[in-house]
PDB file of N, CA and C in Angstrom:
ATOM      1  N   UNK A   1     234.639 -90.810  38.814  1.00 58.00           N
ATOM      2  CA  UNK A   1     233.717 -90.077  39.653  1.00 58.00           C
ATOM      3  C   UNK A   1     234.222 -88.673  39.969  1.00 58.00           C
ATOM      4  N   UNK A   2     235.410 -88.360  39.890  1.00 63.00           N
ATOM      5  CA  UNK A   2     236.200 -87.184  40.068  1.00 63.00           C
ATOM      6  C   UNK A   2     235.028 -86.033  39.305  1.00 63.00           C
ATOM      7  N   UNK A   3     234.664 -85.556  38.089  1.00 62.00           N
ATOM      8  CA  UNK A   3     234.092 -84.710  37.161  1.00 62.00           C
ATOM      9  C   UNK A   3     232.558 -84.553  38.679  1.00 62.00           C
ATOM     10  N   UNK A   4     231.929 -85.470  38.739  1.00 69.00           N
ATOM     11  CA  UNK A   4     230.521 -85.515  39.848  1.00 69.00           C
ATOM     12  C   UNK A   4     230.896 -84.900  41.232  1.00 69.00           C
ATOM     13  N   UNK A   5     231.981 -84.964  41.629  1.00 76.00           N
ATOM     14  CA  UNK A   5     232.931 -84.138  42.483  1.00 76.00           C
ATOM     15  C   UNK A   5     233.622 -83.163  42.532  1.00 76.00           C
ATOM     16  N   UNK A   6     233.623 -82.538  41.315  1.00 73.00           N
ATOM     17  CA  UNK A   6     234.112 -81.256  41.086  1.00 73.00           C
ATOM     18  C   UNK A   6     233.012 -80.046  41.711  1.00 73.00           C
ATOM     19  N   UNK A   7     233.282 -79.054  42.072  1.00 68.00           N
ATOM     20  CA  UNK A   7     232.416 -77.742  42.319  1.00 68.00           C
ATOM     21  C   UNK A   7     232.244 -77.529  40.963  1.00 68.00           C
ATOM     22  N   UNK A   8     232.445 -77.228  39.453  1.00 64.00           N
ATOM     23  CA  UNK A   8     232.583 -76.851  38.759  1.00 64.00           C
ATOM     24  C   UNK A   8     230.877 -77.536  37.930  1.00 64.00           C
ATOM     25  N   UNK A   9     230.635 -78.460  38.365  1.00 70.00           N
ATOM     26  CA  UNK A   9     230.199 -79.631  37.899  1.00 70.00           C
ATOM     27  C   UNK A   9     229.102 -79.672  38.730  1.00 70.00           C
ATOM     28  N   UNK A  10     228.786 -80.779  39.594  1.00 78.00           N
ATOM     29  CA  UNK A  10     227.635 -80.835  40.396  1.00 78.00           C
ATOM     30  C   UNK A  10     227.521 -80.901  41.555  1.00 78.00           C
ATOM     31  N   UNK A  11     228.971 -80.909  42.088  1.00 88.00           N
ATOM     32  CA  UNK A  11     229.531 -80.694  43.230  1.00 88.00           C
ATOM     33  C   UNK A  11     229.042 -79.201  44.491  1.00 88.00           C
ATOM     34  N   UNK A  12     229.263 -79.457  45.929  1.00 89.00           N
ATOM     35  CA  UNK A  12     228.805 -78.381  46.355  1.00 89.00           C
ATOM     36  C   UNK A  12     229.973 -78.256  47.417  1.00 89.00           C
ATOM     37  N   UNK A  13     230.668 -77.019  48.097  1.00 93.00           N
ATOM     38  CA  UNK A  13     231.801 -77.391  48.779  1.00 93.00           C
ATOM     39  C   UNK A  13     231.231 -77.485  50.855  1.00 93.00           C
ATOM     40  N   UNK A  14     231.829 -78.780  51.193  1.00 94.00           N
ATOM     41  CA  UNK A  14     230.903 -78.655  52.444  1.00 94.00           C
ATOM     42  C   UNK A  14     232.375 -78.650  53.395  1.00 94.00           C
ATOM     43  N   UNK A  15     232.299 -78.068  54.739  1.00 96.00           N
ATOM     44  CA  UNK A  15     233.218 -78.247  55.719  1.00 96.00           C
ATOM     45  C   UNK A  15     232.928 -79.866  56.612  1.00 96.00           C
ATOM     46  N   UNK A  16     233.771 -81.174  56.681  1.00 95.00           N
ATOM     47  CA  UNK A  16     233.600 -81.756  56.874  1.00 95.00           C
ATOM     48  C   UNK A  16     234.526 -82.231  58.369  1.00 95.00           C
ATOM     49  N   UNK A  17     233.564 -82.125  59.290  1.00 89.00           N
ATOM     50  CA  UNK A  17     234.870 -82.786  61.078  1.00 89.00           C
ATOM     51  C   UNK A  17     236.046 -81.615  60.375  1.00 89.00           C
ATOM     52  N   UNK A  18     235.701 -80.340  59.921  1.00 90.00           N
ATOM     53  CA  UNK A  18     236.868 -79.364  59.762  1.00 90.00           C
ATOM     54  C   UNK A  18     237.278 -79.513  58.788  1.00 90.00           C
ATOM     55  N   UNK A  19     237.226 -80.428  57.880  1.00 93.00           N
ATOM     56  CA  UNK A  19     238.581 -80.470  56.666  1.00 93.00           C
ATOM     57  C   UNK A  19     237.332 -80.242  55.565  1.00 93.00           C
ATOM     58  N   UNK A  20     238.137 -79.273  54.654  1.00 93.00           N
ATOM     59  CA  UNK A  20     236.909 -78.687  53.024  1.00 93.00           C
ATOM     60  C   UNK A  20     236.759 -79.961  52.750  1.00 93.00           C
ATOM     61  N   UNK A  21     235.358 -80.163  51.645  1.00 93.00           N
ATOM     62  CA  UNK A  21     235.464 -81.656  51.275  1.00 93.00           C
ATOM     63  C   UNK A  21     234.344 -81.434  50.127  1.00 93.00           C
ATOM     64  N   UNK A  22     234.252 -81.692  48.680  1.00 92.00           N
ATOM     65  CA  UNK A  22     233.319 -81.543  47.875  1.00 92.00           C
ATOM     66  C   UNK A  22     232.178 -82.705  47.823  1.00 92.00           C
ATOM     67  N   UNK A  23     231.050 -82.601  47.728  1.00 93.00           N
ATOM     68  CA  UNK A  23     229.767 -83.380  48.227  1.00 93.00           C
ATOM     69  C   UNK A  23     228.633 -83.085  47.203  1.00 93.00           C
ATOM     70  N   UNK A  24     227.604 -84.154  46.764  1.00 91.00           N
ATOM     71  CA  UNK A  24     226.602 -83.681  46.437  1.00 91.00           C
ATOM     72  C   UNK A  24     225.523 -83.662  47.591  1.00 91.00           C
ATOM     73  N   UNK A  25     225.044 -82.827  47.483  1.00 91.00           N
ATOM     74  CA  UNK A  25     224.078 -82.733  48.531  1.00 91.00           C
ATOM     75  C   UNK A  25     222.728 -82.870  48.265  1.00 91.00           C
ATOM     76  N   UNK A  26     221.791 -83.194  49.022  1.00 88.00           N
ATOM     77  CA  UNK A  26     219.807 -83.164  48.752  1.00 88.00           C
ATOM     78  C   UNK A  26     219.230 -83.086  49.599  1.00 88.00           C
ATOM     79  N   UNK A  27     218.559 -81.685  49.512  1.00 83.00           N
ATOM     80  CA  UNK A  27     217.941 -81.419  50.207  1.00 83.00           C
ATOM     81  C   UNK A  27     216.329 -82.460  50.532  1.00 83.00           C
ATOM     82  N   UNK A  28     215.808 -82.698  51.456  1.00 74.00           N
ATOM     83  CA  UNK A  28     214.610 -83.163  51.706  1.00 74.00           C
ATOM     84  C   UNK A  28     213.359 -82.901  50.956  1.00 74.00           C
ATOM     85  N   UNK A  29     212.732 -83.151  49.786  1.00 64.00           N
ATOM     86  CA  UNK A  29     211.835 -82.699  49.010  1.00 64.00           C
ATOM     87  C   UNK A  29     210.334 -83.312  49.113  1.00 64.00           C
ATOM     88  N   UNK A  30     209.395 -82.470  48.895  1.00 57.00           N
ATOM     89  CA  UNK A  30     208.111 -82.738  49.307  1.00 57.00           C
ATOM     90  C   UNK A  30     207.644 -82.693  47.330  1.00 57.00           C
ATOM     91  N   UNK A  31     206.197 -83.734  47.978  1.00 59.00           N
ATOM     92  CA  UNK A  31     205.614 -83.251  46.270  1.00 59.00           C
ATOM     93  C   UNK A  31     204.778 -82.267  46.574  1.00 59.00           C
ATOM     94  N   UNK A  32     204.022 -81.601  45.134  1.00 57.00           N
ATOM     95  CA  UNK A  32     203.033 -80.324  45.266  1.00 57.00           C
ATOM     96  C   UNK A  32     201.428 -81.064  46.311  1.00 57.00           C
ATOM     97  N   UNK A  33     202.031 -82.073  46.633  1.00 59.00           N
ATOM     98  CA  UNK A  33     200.389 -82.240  47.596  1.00 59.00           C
ATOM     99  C   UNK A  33     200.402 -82.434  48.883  1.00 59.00           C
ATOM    100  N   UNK A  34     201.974 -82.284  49.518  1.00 57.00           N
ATOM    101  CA  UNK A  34     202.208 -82.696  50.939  1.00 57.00           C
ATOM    102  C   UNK A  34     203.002 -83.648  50.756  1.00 57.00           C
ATOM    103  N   UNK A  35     203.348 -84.812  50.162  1.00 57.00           N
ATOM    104  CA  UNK A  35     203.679 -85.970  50.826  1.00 57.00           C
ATOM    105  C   UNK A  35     205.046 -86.015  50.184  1.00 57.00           C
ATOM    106  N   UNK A  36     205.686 -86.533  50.875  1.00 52.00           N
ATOM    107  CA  UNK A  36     206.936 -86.525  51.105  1.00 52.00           C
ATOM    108  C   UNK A  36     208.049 -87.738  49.170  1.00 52.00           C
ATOM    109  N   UNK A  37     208.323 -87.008  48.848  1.00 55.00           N
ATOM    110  CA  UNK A  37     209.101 -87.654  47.085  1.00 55.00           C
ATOM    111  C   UNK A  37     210.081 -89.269  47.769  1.00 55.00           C
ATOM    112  N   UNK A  38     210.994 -88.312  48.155  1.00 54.00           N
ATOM    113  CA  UNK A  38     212.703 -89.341  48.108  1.00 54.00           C
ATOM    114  C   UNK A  38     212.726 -89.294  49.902  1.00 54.00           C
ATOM    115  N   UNK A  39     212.976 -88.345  50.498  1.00 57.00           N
ATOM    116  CA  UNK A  39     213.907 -88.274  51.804  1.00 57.00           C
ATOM    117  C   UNK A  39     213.472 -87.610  52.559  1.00 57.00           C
ATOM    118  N   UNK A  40     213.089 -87.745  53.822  1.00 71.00           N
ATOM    119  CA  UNK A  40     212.953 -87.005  55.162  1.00 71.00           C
ATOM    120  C   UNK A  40     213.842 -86.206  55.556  1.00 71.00           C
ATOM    121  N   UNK A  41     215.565 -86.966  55.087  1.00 86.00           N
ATOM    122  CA  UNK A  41     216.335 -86.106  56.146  1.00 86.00           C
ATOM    123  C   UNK A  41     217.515 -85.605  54.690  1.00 86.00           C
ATOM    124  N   UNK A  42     218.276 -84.375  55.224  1.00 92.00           N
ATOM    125  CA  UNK A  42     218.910 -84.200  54.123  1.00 92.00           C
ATOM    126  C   UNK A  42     220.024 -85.259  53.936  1.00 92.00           C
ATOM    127  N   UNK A  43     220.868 -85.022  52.985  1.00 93.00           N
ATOM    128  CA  UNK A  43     221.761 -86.274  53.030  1.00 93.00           C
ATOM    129  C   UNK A  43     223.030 -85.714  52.398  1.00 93.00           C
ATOM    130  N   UNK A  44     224.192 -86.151  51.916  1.00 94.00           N
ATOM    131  CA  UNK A  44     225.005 -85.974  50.783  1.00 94.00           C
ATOM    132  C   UNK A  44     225.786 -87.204  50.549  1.00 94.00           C
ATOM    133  N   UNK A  45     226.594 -87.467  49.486  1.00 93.00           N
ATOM    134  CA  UNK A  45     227.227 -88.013  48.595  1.00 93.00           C
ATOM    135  C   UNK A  45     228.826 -87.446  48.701  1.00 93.00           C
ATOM    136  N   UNK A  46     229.809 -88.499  49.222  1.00 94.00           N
ATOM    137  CA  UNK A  46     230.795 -88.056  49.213  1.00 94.00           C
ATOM    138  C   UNK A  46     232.006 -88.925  48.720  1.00 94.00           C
ATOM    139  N   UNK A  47     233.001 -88.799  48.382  1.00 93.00           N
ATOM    140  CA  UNK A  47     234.021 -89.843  48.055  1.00 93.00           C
ATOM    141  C   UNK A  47     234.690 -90.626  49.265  1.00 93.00           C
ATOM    142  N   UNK A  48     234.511 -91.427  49.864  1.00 93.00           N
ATOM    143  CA  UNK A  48     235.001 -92.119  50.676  1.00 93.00           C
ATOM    144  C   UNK A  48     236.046 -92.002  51.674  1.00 93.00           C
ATOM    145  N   UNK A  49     237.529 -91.645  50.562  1.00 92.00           N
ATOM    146  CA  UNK A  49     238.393 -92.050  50.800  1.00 92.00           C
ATOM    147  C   UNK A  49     238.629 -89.973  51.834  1.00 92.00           C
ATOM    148  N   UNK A  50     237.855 -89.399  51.472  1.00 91.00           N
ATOM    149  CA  UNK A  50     237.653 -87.892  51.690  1.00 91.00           C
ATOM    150  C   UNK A  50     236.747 -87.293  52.969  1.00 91.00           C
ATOM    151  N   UNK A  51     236.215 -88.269  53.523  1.00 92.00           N
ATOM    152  CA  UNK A  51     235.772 -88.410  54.912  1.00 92.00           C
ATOM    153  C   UNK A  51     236.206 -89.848  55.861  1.00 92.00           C
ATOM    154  N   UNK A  52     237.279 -90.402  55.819  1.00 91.00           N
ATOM    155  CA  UNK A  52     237.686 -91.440  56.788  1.00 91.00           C
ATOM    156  C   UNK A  52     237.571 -90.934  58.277  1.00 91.00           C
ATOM    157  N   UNK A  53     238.055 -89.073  58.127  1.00 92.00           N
ATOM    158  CA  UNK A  53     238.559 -89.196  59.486  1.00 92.00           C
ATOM    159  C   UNK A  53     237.086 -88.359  60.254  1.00 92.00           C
ATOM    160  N   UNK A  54     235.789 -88.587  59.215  1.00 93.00           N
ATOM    161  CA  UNK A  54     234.750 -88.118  60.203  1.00 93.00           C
ATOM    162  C   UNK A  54     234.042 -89.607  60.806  1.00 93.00           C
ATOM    163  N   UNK A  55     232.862 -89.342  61.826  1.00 94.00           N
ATOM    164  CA  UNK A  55     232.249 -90.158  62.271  1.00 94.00           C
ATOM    165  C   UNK A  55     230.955 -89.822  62.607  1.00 94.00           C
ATOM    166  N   UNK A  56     229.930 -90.833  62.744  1.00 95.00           N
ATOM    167  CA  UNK A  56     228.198 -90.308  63.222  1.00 95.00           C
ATOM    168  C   UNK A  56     228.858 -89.670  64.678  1.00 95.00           C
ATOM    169  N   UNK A  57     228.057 -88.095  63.926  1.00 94.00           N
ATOM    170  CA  UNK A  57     228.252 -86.848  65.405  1.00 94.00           C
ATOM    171  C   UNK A  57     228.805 -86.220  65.057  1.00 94.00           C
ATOM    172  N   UNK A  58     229.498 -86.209  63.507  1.00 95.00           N
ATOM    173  CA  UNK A  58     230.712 -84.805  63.648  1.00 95.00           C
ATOM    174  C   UNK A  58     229.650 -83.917  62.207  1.00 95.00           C
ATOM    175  N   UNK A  59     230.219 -83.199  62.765  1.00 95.00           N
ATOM    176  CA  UNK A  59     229.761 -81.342  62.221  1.00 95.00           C
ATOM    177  C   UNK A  59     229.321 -81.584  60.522  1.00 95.00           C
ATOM    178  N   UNK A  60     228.845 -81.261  59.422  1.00 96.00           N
ATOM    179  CA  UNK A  60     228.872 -80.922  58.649  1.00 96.00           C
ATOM    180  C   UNK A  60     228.276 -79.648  58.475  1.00 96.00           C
ATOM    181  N   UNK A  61     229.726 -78.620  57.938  1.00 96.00           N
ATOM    182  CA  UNK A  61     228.836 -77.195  57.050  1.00 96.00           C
ATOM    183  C   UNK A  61     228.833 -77.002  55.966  1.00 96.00           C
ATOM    184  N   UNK A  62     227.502 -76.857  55.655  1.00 93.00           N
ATOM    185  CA  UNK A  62     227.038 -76.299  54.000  1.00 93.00           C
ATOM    186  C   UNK A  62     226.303 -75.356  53.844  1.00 93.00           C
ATOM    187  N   UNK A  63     226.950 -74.185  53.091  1.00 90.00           N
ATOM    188  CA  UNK A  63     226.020 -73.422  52.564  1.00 90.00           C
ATOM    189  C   UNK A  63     225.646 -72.378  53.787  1.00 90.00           C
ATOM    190  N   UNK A  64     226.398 -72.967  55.106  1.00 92.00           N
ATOM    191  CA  UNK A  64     226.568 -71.753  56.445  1.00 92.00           C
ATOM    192  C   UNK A  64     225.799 -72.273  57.200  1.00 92.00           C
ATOM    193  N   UNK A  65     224.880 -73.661  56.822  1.00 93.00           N
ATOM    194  CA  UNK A  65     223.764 -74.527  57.663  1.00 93.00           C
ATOM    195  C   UNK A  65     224.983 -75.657  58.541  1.00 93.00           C
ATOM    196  N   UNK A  66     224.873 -75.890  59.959  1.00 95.00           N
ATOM    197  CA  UNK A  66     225.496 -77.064  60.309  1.00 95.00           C
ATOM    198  C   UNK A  66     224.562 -77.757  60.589  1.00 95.00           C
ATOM    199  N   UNK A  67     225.094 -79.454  60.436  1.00 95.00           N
ATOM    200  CA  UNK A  67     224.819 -80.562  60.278  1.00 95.00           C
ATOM    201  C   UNK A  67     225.061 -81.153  61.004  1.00 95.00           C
ATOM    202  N   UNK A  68     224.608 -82.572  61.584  1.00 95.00           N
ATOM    203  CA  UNK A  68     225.692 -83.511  62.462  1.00 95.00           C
ATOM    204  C   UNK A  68     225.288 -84.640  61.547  1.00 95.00           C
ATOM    205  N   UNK A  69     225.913 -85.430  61.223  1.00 96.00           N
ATOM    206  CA  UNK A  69     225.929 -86.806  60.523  1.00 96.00           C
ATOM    207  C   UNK A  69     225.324 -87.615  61.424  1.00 96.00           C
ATOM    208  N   UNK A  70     223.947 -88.357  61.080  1.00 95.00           N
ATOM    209  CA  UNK A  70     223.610 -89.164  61.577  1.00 95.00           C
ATOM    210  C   UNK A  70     223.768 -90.785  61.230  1.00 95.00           C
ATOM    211  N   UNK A  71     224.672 -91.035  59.604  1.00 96.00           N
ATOM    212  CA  UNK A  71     224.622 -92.219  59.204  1.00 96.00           C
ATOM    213  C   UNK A  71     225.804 -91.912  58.178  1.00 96.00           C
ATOM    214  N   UNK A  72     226.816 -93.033  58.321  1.00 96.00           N
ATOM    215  CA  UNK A  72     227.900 -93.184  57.253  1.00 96.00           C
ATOM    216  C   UNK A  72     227.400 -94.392  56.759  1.00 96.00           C
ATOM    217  N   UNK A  73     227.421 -94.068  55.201  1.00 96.00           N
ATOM    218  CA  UNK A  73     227.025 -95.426  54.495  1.00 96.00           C
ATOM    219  C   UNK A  73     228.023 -95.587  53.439  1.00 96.00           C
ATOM    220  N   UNK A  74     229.127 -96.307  53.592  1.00 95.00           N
ATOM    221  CA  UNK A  74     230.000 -96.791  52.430  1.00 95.00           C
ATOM    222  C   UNK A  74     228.931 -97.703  51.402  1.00 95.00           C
ATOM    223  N   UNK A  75     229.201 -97.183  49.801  1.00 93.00           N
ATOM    224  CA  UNK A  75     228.443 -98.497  48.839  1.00 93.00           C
ATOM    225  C   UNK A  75     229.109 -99.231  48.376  1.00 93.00           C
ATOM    226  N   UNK A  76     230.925 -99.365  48.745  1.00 93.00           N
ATOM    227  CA  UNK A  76     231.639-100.409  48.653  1.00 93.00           C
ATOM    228  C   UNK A  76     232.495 -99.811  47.255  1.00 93.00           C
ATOM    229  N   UNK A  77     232.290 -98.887  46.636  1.00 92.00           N
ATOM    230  CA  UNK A  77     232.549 -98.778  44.982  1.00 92.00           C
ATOM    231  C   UNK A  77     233.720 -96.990  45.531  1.00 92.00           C
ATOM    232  N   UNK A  78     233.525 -97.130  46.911  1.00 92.00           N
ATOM    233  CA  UNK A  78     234.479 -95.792  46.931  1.00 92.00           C
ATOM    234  C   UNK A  78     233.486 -94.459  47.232  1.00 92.00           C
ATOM    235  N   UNK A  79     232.259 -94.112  47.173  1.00 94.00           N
ATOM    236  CA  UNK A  79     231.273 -93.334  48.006  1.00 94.00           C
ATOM    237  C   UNK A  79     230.793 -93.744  48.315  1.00 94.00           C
ATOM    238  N   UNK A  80     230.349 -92.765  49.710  1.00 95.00           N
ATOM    239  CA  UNK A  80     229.541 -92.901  50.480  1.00 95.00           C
ATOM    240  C   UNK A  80     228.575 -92.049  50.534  1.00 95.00           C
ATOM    241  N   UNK A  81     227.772 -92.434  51.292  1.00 95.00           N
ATOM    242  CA  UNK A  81     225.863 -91.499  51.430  1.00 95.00           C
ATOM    243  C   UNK A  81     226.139 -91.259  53.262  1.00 95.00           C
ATOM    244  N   UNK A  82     226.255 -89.676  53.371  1.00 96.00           N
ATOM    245  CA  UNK A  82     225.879 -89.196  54.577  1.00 96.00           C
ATOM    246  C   UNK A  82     224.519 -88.839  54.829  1.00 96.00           C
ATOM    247  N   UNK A  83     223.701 -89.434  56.001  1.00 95.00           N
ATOM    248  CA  UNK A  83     222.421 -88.988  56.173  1.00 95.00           C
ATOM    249  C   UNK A  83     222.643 -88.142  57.026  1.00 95.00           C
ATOM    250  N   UNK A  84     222.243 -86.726  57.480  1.00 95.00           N
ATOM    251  CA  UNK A  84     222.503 -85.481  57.501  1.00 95.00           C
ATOM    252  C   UNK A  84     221.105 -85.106  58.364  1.00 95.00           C
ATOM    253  N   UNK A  85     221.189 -84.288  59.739  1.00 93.00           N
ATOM    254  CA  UNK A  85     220.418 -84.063  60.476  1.00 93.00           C
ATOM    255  C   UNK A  85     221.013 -82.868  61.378  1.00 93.00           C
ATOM    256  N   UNK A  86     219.617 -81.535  60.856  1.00 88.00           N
ATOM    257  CA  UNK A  86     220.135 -80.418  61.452  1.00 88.00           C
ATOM    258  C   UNK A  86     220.561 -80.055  62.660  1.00 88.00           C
ATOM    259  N   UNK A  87     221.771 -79.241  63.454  1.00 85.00           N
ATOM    260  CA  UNK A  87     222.747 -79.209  63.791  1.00 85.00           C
ATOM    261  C   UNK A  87     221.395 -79.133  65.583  1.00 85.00           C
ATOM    262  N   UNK A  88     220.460 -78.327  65.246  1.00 74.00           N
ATOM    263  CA  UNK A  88     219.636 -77.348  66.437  1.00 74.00           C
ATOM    264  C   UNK A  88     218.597 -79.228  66.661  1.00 74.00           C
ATOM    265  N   UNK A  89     218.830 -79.948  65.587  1.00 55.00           N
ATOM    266  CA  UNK A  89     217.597 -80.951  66.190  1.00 55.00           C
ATOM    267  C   UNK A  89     218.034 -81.884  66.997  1.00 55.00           C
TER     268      UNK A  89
END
């Protein structure tokens, strides 16, 4: 999974509870008619072992947008899925 985690690759670099941390990220996408594709809220994709020391409530910055984590989801295989909710909501 390392190469999917690279910046180089598909990776995006996010500030995580303070510590750099590479992530895929997704944004919330609509289809061309209104209604909503995949996700309401943004989210990212991270390696596990590379956010232990965050928790639901701590900071994520990407891209100069902050975040607060509303959901840590380990899938047991070593990433996890942060569900991601803007910093002002």
């Amino acid at each position: 999974m390392t190469a999917f985690f690279s910046a180089a690759e598909f990776a995006d670099l996010a500030t995580i509870g303070g510590v750099e941390v590479n992530v895929i990220f997704e944004a919330p996408s609509a289809d061309p008619f209104g209604g909503v594709v995949d996700t309401t809220q943004p989210r990212c994709w991270v390696a596990t072992d590379r956010v232990r020391h965050a928790s639901e409530g701590s900071t994520v910055t990407l891209a100069g947008v902050d975040y607060t984590i509303a959901r840590i989801e380990p899938d047991g295989t070593g990433i996890s899925l942060l569900t991601l909710s803007p910093k002002d909501a």
